[in-house]
Short mmCIF file of N, CA and C in Angstrom, two decimals:
data_model
loop_
_atom_site.label_atom_id
_atom_site.label_comp_id
_atom_site.label_asym_id
_atom_site.label_seq_id
_atom_site.Cartn_x
_atom_site.Cartn_y
_atom_site.Cartn_z
N UNK Q 1 -11.76 -16.45 36.08
CA UNK Q 1 -11.37 -16.46 34.66
C UNK Q 1 -10.42 -15.18 34.56
N UNK Q 2 -9.70 -15.33 33.51
CA UNK Q 2 -8.50 -14.98 33.44
C UNK Q 2 -7.86 -13.28 32.24
N UNK Q 3 -7.82 -11.92 32.34
CA UNK Q 3 -7.81 -11.32 31.42
C UNK Q 3 -6.48 -10.62 31.39
N UNK Q 4 -6.16 -10.74 30.47
CA UNK Q 4 -4.42 -10.08 30.55
C UNK Q 4 -4.92 -9.44 29.14
N UNK Q 5 -3.56 -8.76 28.52
CA UNK Q 5 -3.34 -7.80 26.66
C UNK Q 5 -2.39 -8.35 26.53
N UNK Q 6 -1.98 -8.81 25.41
CA UNK Q 6 -1.25 -9.67 24.76
C UNK Q 6 -0.10 -8.27 23.78
N UNK Q 7 1.03 -8.50 23.62
CA UNK Q 7 1.72 -7.02 23.05
C UNK Q 7 2.40 -8.18 21.56
N UNK Q 8 2.30 -7.86 20.34
CA UNK Q 8 2.59 -7.99 19.50
C UNK Q 8 3.66 -6.96 18.70
N UNK Q 9 4.98 -7.51 18.92
CA UNK Q 9 5.19 -6.20 17.47
C UNK Q 9 5.61 -6.11 16.39
N UNK Q 10 4.94 -5.82 14.97
CA UNK Q 10 5.11 -6.40 14.00
C UNK Q 10 6.41 -5.46 13.06
N UNK Q 11 6.98 -6.44 11.98
CA UNK Q 11 8.02 -5.48 11.70
C UNK Q 11 7.77 -5.30 10.23
N UNK Q 12 6.35 -5.76 9.28
CA UNK Q 12 6.21 -5.23 8.31
C UNK Q 12 4.51 -4.39 7.91
N UNK Q 13 5.18 -4.65 6.86
CA UNK Q 13 3.74 -3.98 6.20
C UNK Q 13 2.61 -4.89 6.27
N UNK Q 14 2.95 -6.03 6.10
CA UNK Q 14 2.18 -6.82 5.64
C UNK Q 14 2.89 -8.22 6.68
N UNK Q 15 2.24 -9.53 7.15
CA UNK Q 15 2.94 -10.19 7.77
C UNK Q 15 1.84 -11.16 8.70
N UNK Q 16 2.32 -11.92 8.73
CA UNK Q 16 1.22 -13.05 9.50
C UNK Q 16 2.49 -14.03 11.05
N UNK Q 17 2.34 -14.17 12.01
CA UNK Q 17 2.68 -13.62 13.45
C UNK Q 17 2.35 -14.62 13.76
N UNK Q 18 2.87 -15.72 14.10
CA UNK Q 18 2.22 -17.21 15.05
C UNK Q 18 2.66 -16.77 16.53
N UNK Q 19 1.83 -17.24 16.75
CA UNK Q 19 1.65 -16.32 17.57
C UNK Q 19 1.29 -18.03 18.91
N UNK Q 20 1.27 -18.37 18.43
CA UNK Q 20 0.58 -19.60 19.84
C UNK Q 20 1.58 -19.95 20.55
N UNK Q 21 2.71 -19.58 20.11
CA UNK Q 21 3.34 -20.38 21.95
C UNK Q 21 3.25 -19.64 22.64
N UNK Q 22 2.61 -18.02 22.28
CA UNK Q 22 2.85 -17.27 23.04
C UNK Q 22 1.63 -17.42 23.82
N UNK Q 23 0.48 -17.77 23.13
CA UNK Q 23 -0.83 -17.91 23.80
C UNK Q 23 -0.60 -19.30 24.75
N UNK Q 24 -0.27 -20.29 24.18
CA UNK Q 24 0.66 -21.40 25.03
C UNK Q 24 1.05 -21.43 26.36
N UNK Q 25 2.11 -20.67 26.29
CA UNK Q 25 2.35 -19.97 27.84
C UNK Q 25 1.83 -18.63 28.63
N UNK Q 26 1.26 -18.06 27.87
CA UNK Q 26 -0.47 -17.97 28.94
C UNK Q 26 -1.35 -18.96 29.68
N UNK Q 27 -1.50 -20.05 29.13
CA UNK Q 27 -1.66 -21.38 29.23
C UNK Q 27 -1.32 -21.69 30.56
N UNK Q 28 -0.68 -22.11 30.18
CA UNK Q 28 0.33 -23.14 30.88
C UNK Q 28 0.97 -21.95 32.18
N UNK Q 29 0.36 -20.94 33.04
CA UNK Q 29 1.11 -20.03 33.85
C UNK Q 29 -0.12 -19.94 34.52
N UNK Q 30 -1.08 -20.84 34.05
CA UNK Q 30 -2.52 -20.83 34.92
C UNK Q 30 -2.91 -21.40 34.94
N UNK Q 31 -2.51 -22.88 34.76
CA UNK Q 31 -3.02 -24.33 34.49
C UNK Q 31 -4.21 -24.36 34.58
N UNK Q 32 -4.93 -24.51 33.32
CA UNK Q 32 -6.25 -23.94 32.38
C UNK Q 32 -6.44 -26.01 32.55
N UNK Q 33 -6.49 -26.83 32.82
CA UNK Q 33 -6.71 -28.34 32.32
C UNK Q 33 -6.95 -28.17 31.48
N UNK Q 34 -8.80 -27.77 31.67
CA UNK Q 34 -9.98 -27.40 30.12
C UNK Q 34 -10.57 -26.74 30.19
N UNK Q 35 -11.08 -25.53 28.63
CA UNK Q 35 -11.63 -24.97 28.91
C UNK Q 35 -11.18 -24.21 27.90
N UNK Q 36 -11.46 -22.59 27.46
CA UNK Q 36 -12.32 -21.19 26.36
C UNK Q 36 -10.80 -21.16 26.58
N UNK Q 37 -10.12 -19.83 25.33
CA UNK Q 37 -9.52 -19.04 25.67
C UNK Q 37 -10.59 -18.46 25.38
N UNK Q 38 -10.01 -16.72 24.97
CA UNK Q 38 -10.72 -15.63 24.02
C UNK Q 38 -10.21 -14.77 23.10
N UNK Q 39 -9.70 -14.40 22.26
CA UNK Q 39 -8.91 -13.66 22.29
C UNK Q 39 -9.01 -12.94 21.15
N UNK Q 40 -9.16 -11.34 21.47
CA UNK Q 40 -9.78 -10.37 20.32
C UNK Q 40 -8.35 -9.66 20.39
N UNK Q 41 -8.30 -8.98 18.70
CA UNK Q 41 -7.27 -7.87 17.90
C UNK Q 41 -7.92 -6.39 18.55
N UNK Q 42 -6.95 -6.14 19.15
CA UNK Q 42 -7.89 -4.25 19.76
C UNK Q 42 -7.50 -3.12 18.18
N UNK Q 43 -7.62 -3.84 17.16
CA UNK Q 43 -7.62 -2.86 15.93
C UNK Q 43 -8.28 -3.75 14.80
N UNK Q 44 -8.78 -2.48 13.61
CA UNK Q 44 -9.08 -2.54 12.71
C UNK Q 44 -8.86 -2.78 11.74
N UNK Q 45 -7.24 -2.80 11.17
CA UNK Q 45 -5.85 -3.68 10.23
C UNK Q 45 -5.32 -3.62 10.47
N UNK Q 46 -6.28 -4.76 11.91
CA UNK Q 46 -4.72 -6.19 11.87
C UNK Q 46 -5.95 -7.50 11.72
N UNK Q 47 -5.63 -9.09 12.51
CA UNK Q 47 -7.01 -9.80 11.71
C UNK Q 47 -6.36 -11.01 12.36
N UNK Q 48 -7.01 -12.32 13.21
CA UNK Q 48 -6.42 -13.48 13.67
C UNK Q 48 -6.79 -14.66 13.25
N UNK Q 49 -6.36 -16.51 12.77
CA UNK Q 49 -6.40 -16.66 12.48
C UNK Q 49 -5.68 -17.46 12.19
N UNK Q 50 -6.02 -19.01 12.61
CA UNK Q 50 -6.19 -20.74 12.38
C UNK Q 50 -4.99 -21.76 10.88
N UNK Q 51 -5.14 -20.55 9.95
CA UNK Q 51 -3.76 -21.08 9.51
C UNK Q 51 -3.11 -20.20 8.91
N UNK Q 52 -2.35 -21.83 8.63
CA UNK Q 52 -0.99 -22.18 9.08
C UNK Q 52 -0.08 -21.84 7.85
N UNK Q 53 0.70 -20.14 7.96
CA UNK Q 53 0.84 -18.60 6.19
C UNK Q 53 2.39 -19.77 6.75
N UNK Q 54 3.48 -20.08 5.05
CA UNK Q 54 4.19 -20.51 5.64
C UNK Q 54 5.15 -19.55 5.24
N UNK Q 55 6.55 -19.81 5.46
CA UNK Q 55 7.19 -18.73 5.70
C UNK Q 55 7.51 -18.24 3.31
N UNK Q 56 7.19 -16.63 3.44
CA UNK Q 56 7.73 -16.62 2.09
C UNK Q 56 6.57 -16.69 1.19
N UNK Q 57 5.15 -17.43 1.56
CA UNK Q 57 4.04 -17.38 1.02
C UNK Q 57 2.99 -16.84 1.73
N UNK Q 58 2.90 -16.34 3.16
CA UNK Q 58 1.37 -15.49 3.80
C UNK Q 58 1.51 -14.03 2.75
N UNK Q 59 2.24 -13.21 2.10
CA UNK Q 59 1.84 -12.20 1.08
C UNK Q 59 1.54 -12.37 0.18
N UNK Q 60 1.29 -13.72 -0.42
CA UNK Q 60 0.70 -14.05 -1.42
C UNK Q 60 -0.25 -14.98 -1.22
N UNK Q 61 -0.62 -15.35 0.74
CA UNK Q 61 -2.92 -14.97 0.37
C UNK Q 61 -2.91 -13.52 0.85
N UNK Q 62 -2.20 -13.41 1.56
CA UNK Q 62 -2.67 -11.21 1.22
C UNK Q 62 -3.17 -10.83 0.93
N UNK Q 63 -2.59 -10.69 -0.07
CA UNK Q 63 -2.33 -9.79 -1.11
C UNK Q 63 -3.40 -9.99 -2.80
N UNK Q 64 -3.77 -11.12 -1.65
CA UNK Q 64 -4.97 -12.04 -3.00
C UNK Q 64 -6.12 -11.77 -2.57
N UNK Q 65 -5.88 -11.60 -1.04
CA UNK Q 65 -8.36 -11.13 -0.75
C UNK Q 65 -7.83 -9.81 -0.72
N UNK Q 66 -6.76 -9.00 -0.93
CA UNK Q 66 -7.63 -6.69 -1.19
C UNK Q 66 -7.72 -7.16 -2.14
N UNK Q 67 -8.89 -6.66 -2.28
CA UNK Q 67 -10.26 -5.61 -3.15
C UNK Q 67 -9.29 -5.10 -4.39
N UNK Q 68 -9.93 -4.88 -5.34
CA UNK Q 68 -9.28 -3.55 -6.21
C UNK Q 68 -10.97 -2.13 -5.37
N UNK Q 69 -9.72 -1.56 -5.82
CA UNK Q 69 -10.86 0.32 -4.64
C UNK Q 69 -11.41 0.24 -6.18
N UNK Q 70 -12.85 0.90 -6.35
CA UNK Q 70 -12.60 1.60 -7.64
C UNK Q 70 -11.91 3.56 -7.31
N UNK Q 71 -12.20 3.29 -8.73
CA UNK Q 71 -12.22 5.13 -7.65
C UNK Q 71 -12.64 6.19 -7.93
N UNK Q 72 -12.08 6.73 -7.24
CA UNK Q 72 -13.50 8.14 -6.83
C UNK Q 72 -13.81 7.89 -5.22
N UNK Q 73 -13.42 6.34 -5.16
CA UNK Q 73 -13.81 5.40 -3.76
C UNK Q 73 -13.78 6.24 -2.27
N UNK Q 74 -14.74 6.91 -1.75
CA UNK Q 74 -14.33 7.50 -0.42
C UNK Q 74 -14.47 6.38 0.67
N UNK Q 75 -13.81 6.61 1.55
CA UNK Q 75 -13.97 5.28 3.04
C UNK Q 75 -13.51 6.29 3.72
N UNK Q 76 -14.56 6.28 5.52
CA UNK Q 76 -14.55 7.09 6.15
C UNK Q 76 -12.91 7.61 6.58
N UNK Q 77 -11.69 6.49 7.10
CA UNK Q 77 -10.80 5.88 7.57
C UNK Q 77 -9.41 6.21 5.91
N UNK Q 78 -10.62 7.18 4.91
CA UNK Q 78 -8.80 7.17 4.24
C UNK Q 78 -8.63 6.28 3.38
N UNK Q 79 -8.64 6.47 1.57
CA UNK Q 79 -9.05 5.26 1.31
C UNK Q 79 -7.58 4.30 1.20
N UNK Q 80 -7.04 4.38 1.67
CA UNK Q 80 -5.67 3.33 2.30
C UNK Q 80 -5.95 2.68 2.97
N UNK Q 81 -6.89 2.96 2.65
CA UNK Q 81 -7.11 1.59 4.19
C UNK Q 81 -8.54 1.35 3.34
N UNK Q 82 -8.95 1.30 3.29
CA UNK Q 82 -9.98 0.34 2.28
C UNK Q 82 -9.86 -0.85 2.63
N UNK Q 83 -8.24 -1.73 1.67
CA UNK Q 83 -8.36 -2.92 1.90
C UNK Q 83 -7.82 -3.96 3.17
N UNK Q 84 -7.35 -2.65 3.85
CA UNK Q 84 -7.21 -2.71 5.33
C UNK Q 84 -7.71 -3.66 5.35
N UNK Q 85 -9.16 -2.85 5.82
CA UNK Q 85 -10.59 -3.22 6.63
C UNK Q 85 -10.94 -4.78 5.97
N UNK Q 86 -10.92 -3.41 4.95
CA UNK Q 86 -12.49 -5.33 4.44
C UNK Q 86 -11.18 -6.65 4.80
N UNK Q 87 -9.84 -6.88 4.40
CA UNK Q 87 -9.01 -7.88 4.97
C UNK Q 87 -10.11 -8.40 5.75
N UNK Q 88 -8.77 -7.26 6.23
CA UNK Q 88 -9.77 -7.07 8.39
C UNK Q 88 -10.49 -8.37 8.59
N UNK Q 89 -11.86 -8.06 7.81
CA UNK Q 89 -13.99 -8.25 7.94
C UNK Q 89 -13.54 -9.58 7.66
N UNK Q 90 -13.03 -10.34 6.19
CA UNK Q 90 -12.71 -11.25 6.02
C UNK Q 90 -12.44 -12.58 6.80
N UNK Q 91 -10.56 -12.18 7.06
CA UNK Q 91 -10.86 -12.42 8.61
C UNK Q 91 -11.21 -13.26 9.42
N UNK Q 92 -10.15 -12.65 10.82
CA UNK Q 92 -11.10 -12.72 11.69
C UNK Q 92 -10.66 -11.47 13.31
N UNK Q 93 -11.88 -10.53 13.58
CA UNK Q 93 -11.01 -9.64 14.81
C UNK Q 93 -11.16 -10.17 16.24
N UNK Q 94 -11.34 -12.08 16.09
CA UNK Q 94 -11.87 -12.79 17.50
C UNK Q 94 -11.75 -13.95 17.16
N UNK Q 95 -10.74 -14.90 18.00
CA UNK Q 95 -11.08 -16.16 17.79
C UNK Q 95 -11.02 -16.77 19.37
N UNK Q 96 -12.25 -18.12 20.07
CA UNK Q 96 -13.11 -18.52 20.64
C UNK Q 96 -11.27 -20.33 20.74
N UNK Q 97 -11.43 -20.37 21.60
CA UNK Q 97 -10.62 -21.90 20.66
C UNK Q 97 -10.22 -22.77 22.77
N UNK Q 98 -10.39 -24.14 22.55
CA UNK Q 98 -10.41 -25.36 22.74
C UNK Q 98 -9.22 -25.48 23.29
N UNK Q 99 -9.12 -25.73 25.03
CA UNK Q 99 -8.30 -25.53 26.41
C UNK Q 99 -8.65 -27.00 26.24
N UNK Q 100 -7.17 -27.67 26.17
CA UNK Q 100 -7.10 -29.37 26.89
C UNK Q 100 -5.24 -29.39 27.35
N UNK Q 101 -5.59 -29.95 28.73
CA UNK Q 101 -4.30 -30.34 28.60
C UNK Q 101 -3.25 -29.65 28.58
N UNK Q 102 -3.23 -28.41 29.42
CA UNK Q 102 -3.08 -27.65 29.63
C UNK Q 102 -2.24 -26.07 27.72
N UNK Q 103 -3.21 -26.54 27.54
CA UNK Q 103 -2.55 -25.75 25.67
C UNK Q 103 -3.58 -26.01 25.05
N UNK Q 104 -3.25 -25.10 23.56
CA UNK Q 104 -4.67 -24.71 22.81
C UNK Q 104 -4.64 -27.09 22.15
N UNK Q 105 -5.78 -26.81 21.50
CA UNK Q 105 -6.13 -27.58 20.58
C UNK Q 105 -6.39 -27.91 19.55
N UNK Q 106 -6.03 -27.78 19.51
CA UNK Q 106 -5.68 -27.44 17.33
C UNK Q 106 -5.58 -28.86 16.64
N UNK Q 107 -5.75 -28.58 15.50
CA UNK Q 107 -5.52 -29.50 14.32
C UNK Q 107 -3.57 -29.64 14.56
N UNK Q 108 -3.64 -30.05 13.61
CA UNK Q 108 -2.30 -30.54 12.80
C UNK Q 108 -0.71 -29.19 12.36
N UNK Q 109 -2.18 -29.08 11.66
CA UNK Q 109 -1.31 -28.14 10.64
C UNK Q 109 -1.91 -26.36 10.97
N UNK Q 110 -3.24 -26.41 11.83
CA UNK Q 110 -3.38 -24.82 12.82
C UNK Q 110 -2.11 -24.07 13.59
N UNK Q 111 -1.76 -23.06 13.49
CA UNK Q 111 -1.46 -21.97 14.51
C UNK Q 111 -2.62 -21.36 14.53
N UNK Q 112 -1.72 -20.69 15.88
CA UNK Q 112 -2.71 -18.43 15.80
C UNK Q 112 -2.10 -17.92 15.49
N UNK Q 113 -2.37 -17.48 14.53
CA UNK Q 113 -1.64 -15.68 13.94
C UNK Q 113 -2.57 -15.11 13.68
N UNK Q 114 -1.31 -13.61 13.79
CA UNK Q 114 -1.20 -12.99 13.66
C UNK Q 114 -1.37 -11.88 13.02
N UNK Q 115 -2.76 -11.16 11.98
CA UNK Q 115 -2.08 -10.71 10.90
C UNK Q 115 -2.16 -9.38 10.67
N UNK Q 116 -1.15 -8.63 10.51
CA UNK Q 116 -0.82 -7.27 10.05
C UNK Q 116 -1.11 -7.28 8.76
N UNK Q 117 -1.55 -6.40 8.90
CA UNK Q 117 -2.23 -5.78 7.39
C UNK Q 117 -1.39 -4.60 7.03
N UNK Q 118 -1.06 -3.53 8.59
CA UNK Q 118 -0.95 -2.09 7.91
C UNK Q 118 0.37 -1.46 9.35
N UNK Q 119 1.43 -2.65 9.29
CA UNK Q 119 1.97 -2.64 9.97
C UNK Q 119 3.63 -1.05 9.62
N UNK Q 120 4.56 -1.47 9.82
CA UNK Q 120 5.03 -2.59 11.15
C UNK Q 120 4.33 -1.49 12.79
N UNK Q 121 3.48 -1.79 13.39
CA UNK Q 121 2.76 -0.85 15.02
C UNK Q 121 3.23 -2.85 15.57
N UNK Q 122 3.06 -2.17 17.06
CA UNK Q 122 3.21 -2.90 18.47
C UNK Q 122 1.13 -2.63 18.25
N UNK Q 123 0.64 -4.54 18.13
CA UNK Q 123 -0.83 -4.49 18.58
C UNK Q 123 -1.29 -5.07 19.06
N UNK Q 124 -2.22 -5.31 19.88
CA UNK Q 124 -2.94 -5.83 21.13
C UNK Q 124 -3.21 -6.47 20.93
N UNK Q 125 -3.73 -8.29 21.99
CA UNK Q 125 -4.39 -8.39 21.58
C UNK Q 125 -4.34 -8.38 23.14
N UNK Q 126 -6.20 -8.62 23.94
CA UNK Q 126 -6.82 -8.42 24.44
C UNK Q 126 -6.95 -10.15 25.16
N UNK Q 127 -6.76 -11.19 25.78
CA UNK Q 127 -6.65 -12.02 26.06
C UNK Q 127 -8.07 -12.81 27.75
N UNK Q 128 -8.76 -13.36 27.13
CA UNK Q 128 -9.48 -13.97 28.36
C UNK Q 128 -9.76 -15.66 28.17
N UNK Q 129 -9.16 -16.45 29.58
CA UNK Q 129 -8.78 -17.50 29.50
C UNK Q 129 -10.18 -17.74 30.92
N UNK Q 130 -11.12 -18.94 30.64
CA UNK Q 130 -12.41 -18.98 31.35
C UNK Q 130 -11.55 -20.93 30.82
N UNK Q 131 -11.48 -21.17 32.70
CA UNK Q 131 -10.93 -22.35 33.50
C UNK Q 131 -12.27 -23.28 33.95
N UNK Q 132 -12.83 -24.35 32.42
CA UNK Q 132 -14.20 -25.86 33.13
C UNK Q 132 -13.61 -26.82 33.34
N UNK Q 133 -12.65 -26.32 35.35
CA UNK Q 133 -12.48 -28.02 35.27
C UNK Q 133 -13.34 -27.78 36.35
N UNK Q 134 -13.32 -28.73 37.59
CA UNK Q 134 -14.76 -29.26 37.63
C UNK Q 134 -16.46 -29.49 37.61
N UNK Q 135 -16.64 -28.91 35.93
CA UNK Q 135 -17.60 -29.38 34.95
C UNK Q 135 -17.31 -30.58 34.88
N UNK Q 136 -18.52 -31.12 34.97
CA UNK Q 136 -19.49 -32.55 35.24
C UNK Q 136 -19.34 -32.81 33.25
N UNK Q 137 -18.70 -32.45 32.85
CA UNK Q 137 -18.66 -33.40 31.21
C UNK Q 137 -17.75 -33.31 30.81
N UNK Q 138 -18.68 -33.94 29.34
CA UNK Q 138 -16.76 -35.48 29.15
C UNK Q 138 -15.87 -34.36 28.37
N UNK Q 139 -14.93 -34.94 29.32
CA UNK Q 139 -13.33 -33.36 27.88
C UNK Q 139 -13.35 -34.46 26.94
N UNK Q 140 -13.07 -33.64 25.98
CA UNK Q 140 -11.96 -33.90 24.47
C UNK Q 140 -10.53 -34.13 24.26
N UNK Q 141 -11.00 -35.87 24.09
CA UNK Q 141 -9.51 -35.70 23.82
C UNK Q 141 -9.07 -35.98 23.05
N UNK Q 142 -6.77 -35.28 23.36
CA UNK Q 142 -6.17 -35.63 21.57
C UNK Q 142 -6.64 -36.33 20.86
N UNK Q 143 -6.51 -37.27 21.37
CA UNK Q 143 -7.11 -38.23 20.72
C UNK Q 143 -7.67 -38.77 20.34
N UNK Q 144 -9.04 -38.20 20.47
CA UNK Q 144 -10.62 -38.33 19.62
C UNK Q 144 -10.66 -37.87 18.31
N UNK Q 145 -9.27 -36.69 17.92
CA UNK Q 145 -9.12 -35.79 16.90
C UNK Q 145 -8.81 -36.70 15.25
N UNK Q 146 -9.76 -36.76 14.20
CA UNK Q 146 -8.65 -36.88 13.30
C UNK Q 146 -8.73 -36.14 12.21
N UNK Q 147 -7.45 -35.56 12.36
CA UNK Q 147 -6.74 -34.98 11.52
C UNK Q 147 -6.86 -35.07 10.41
N UNK Q 148 -7.62 -36.48 9.67
CA UNK Q 148 -7.39 -36.27 8.38
C UNK Q 148 -8.49 -35.54 7.01
#
């Protein structure tokens, strides 16, 4: 097992940052033929997703998830943080993804995205790699996946 922290600097108040390349670089640097990767965002106003956000369209998706907050509602971290916490809870704080052939095993339209809900900030993602080389289990091949 290998652990590290991936730091991503976001640039906007709300945005989706494709981190697929950085994650694949970590996997490639450790020569993981098959295994799992666990990603966990260390912030309550950010999330992780494998949805592909189109440039210029990610804010539309994020804004559609923001709830209307009732007038006078009291939230532990301030009224303005409630939508960020709710959207973060609707998305994911963590992802566990398969590794095959030294890279993420993803669908054709999937990317690993850090979803910023309250930026810009330096965001940290805990990364844990689990190497399954040597296990006596049949490995899933990219050619076995039906992307339709």
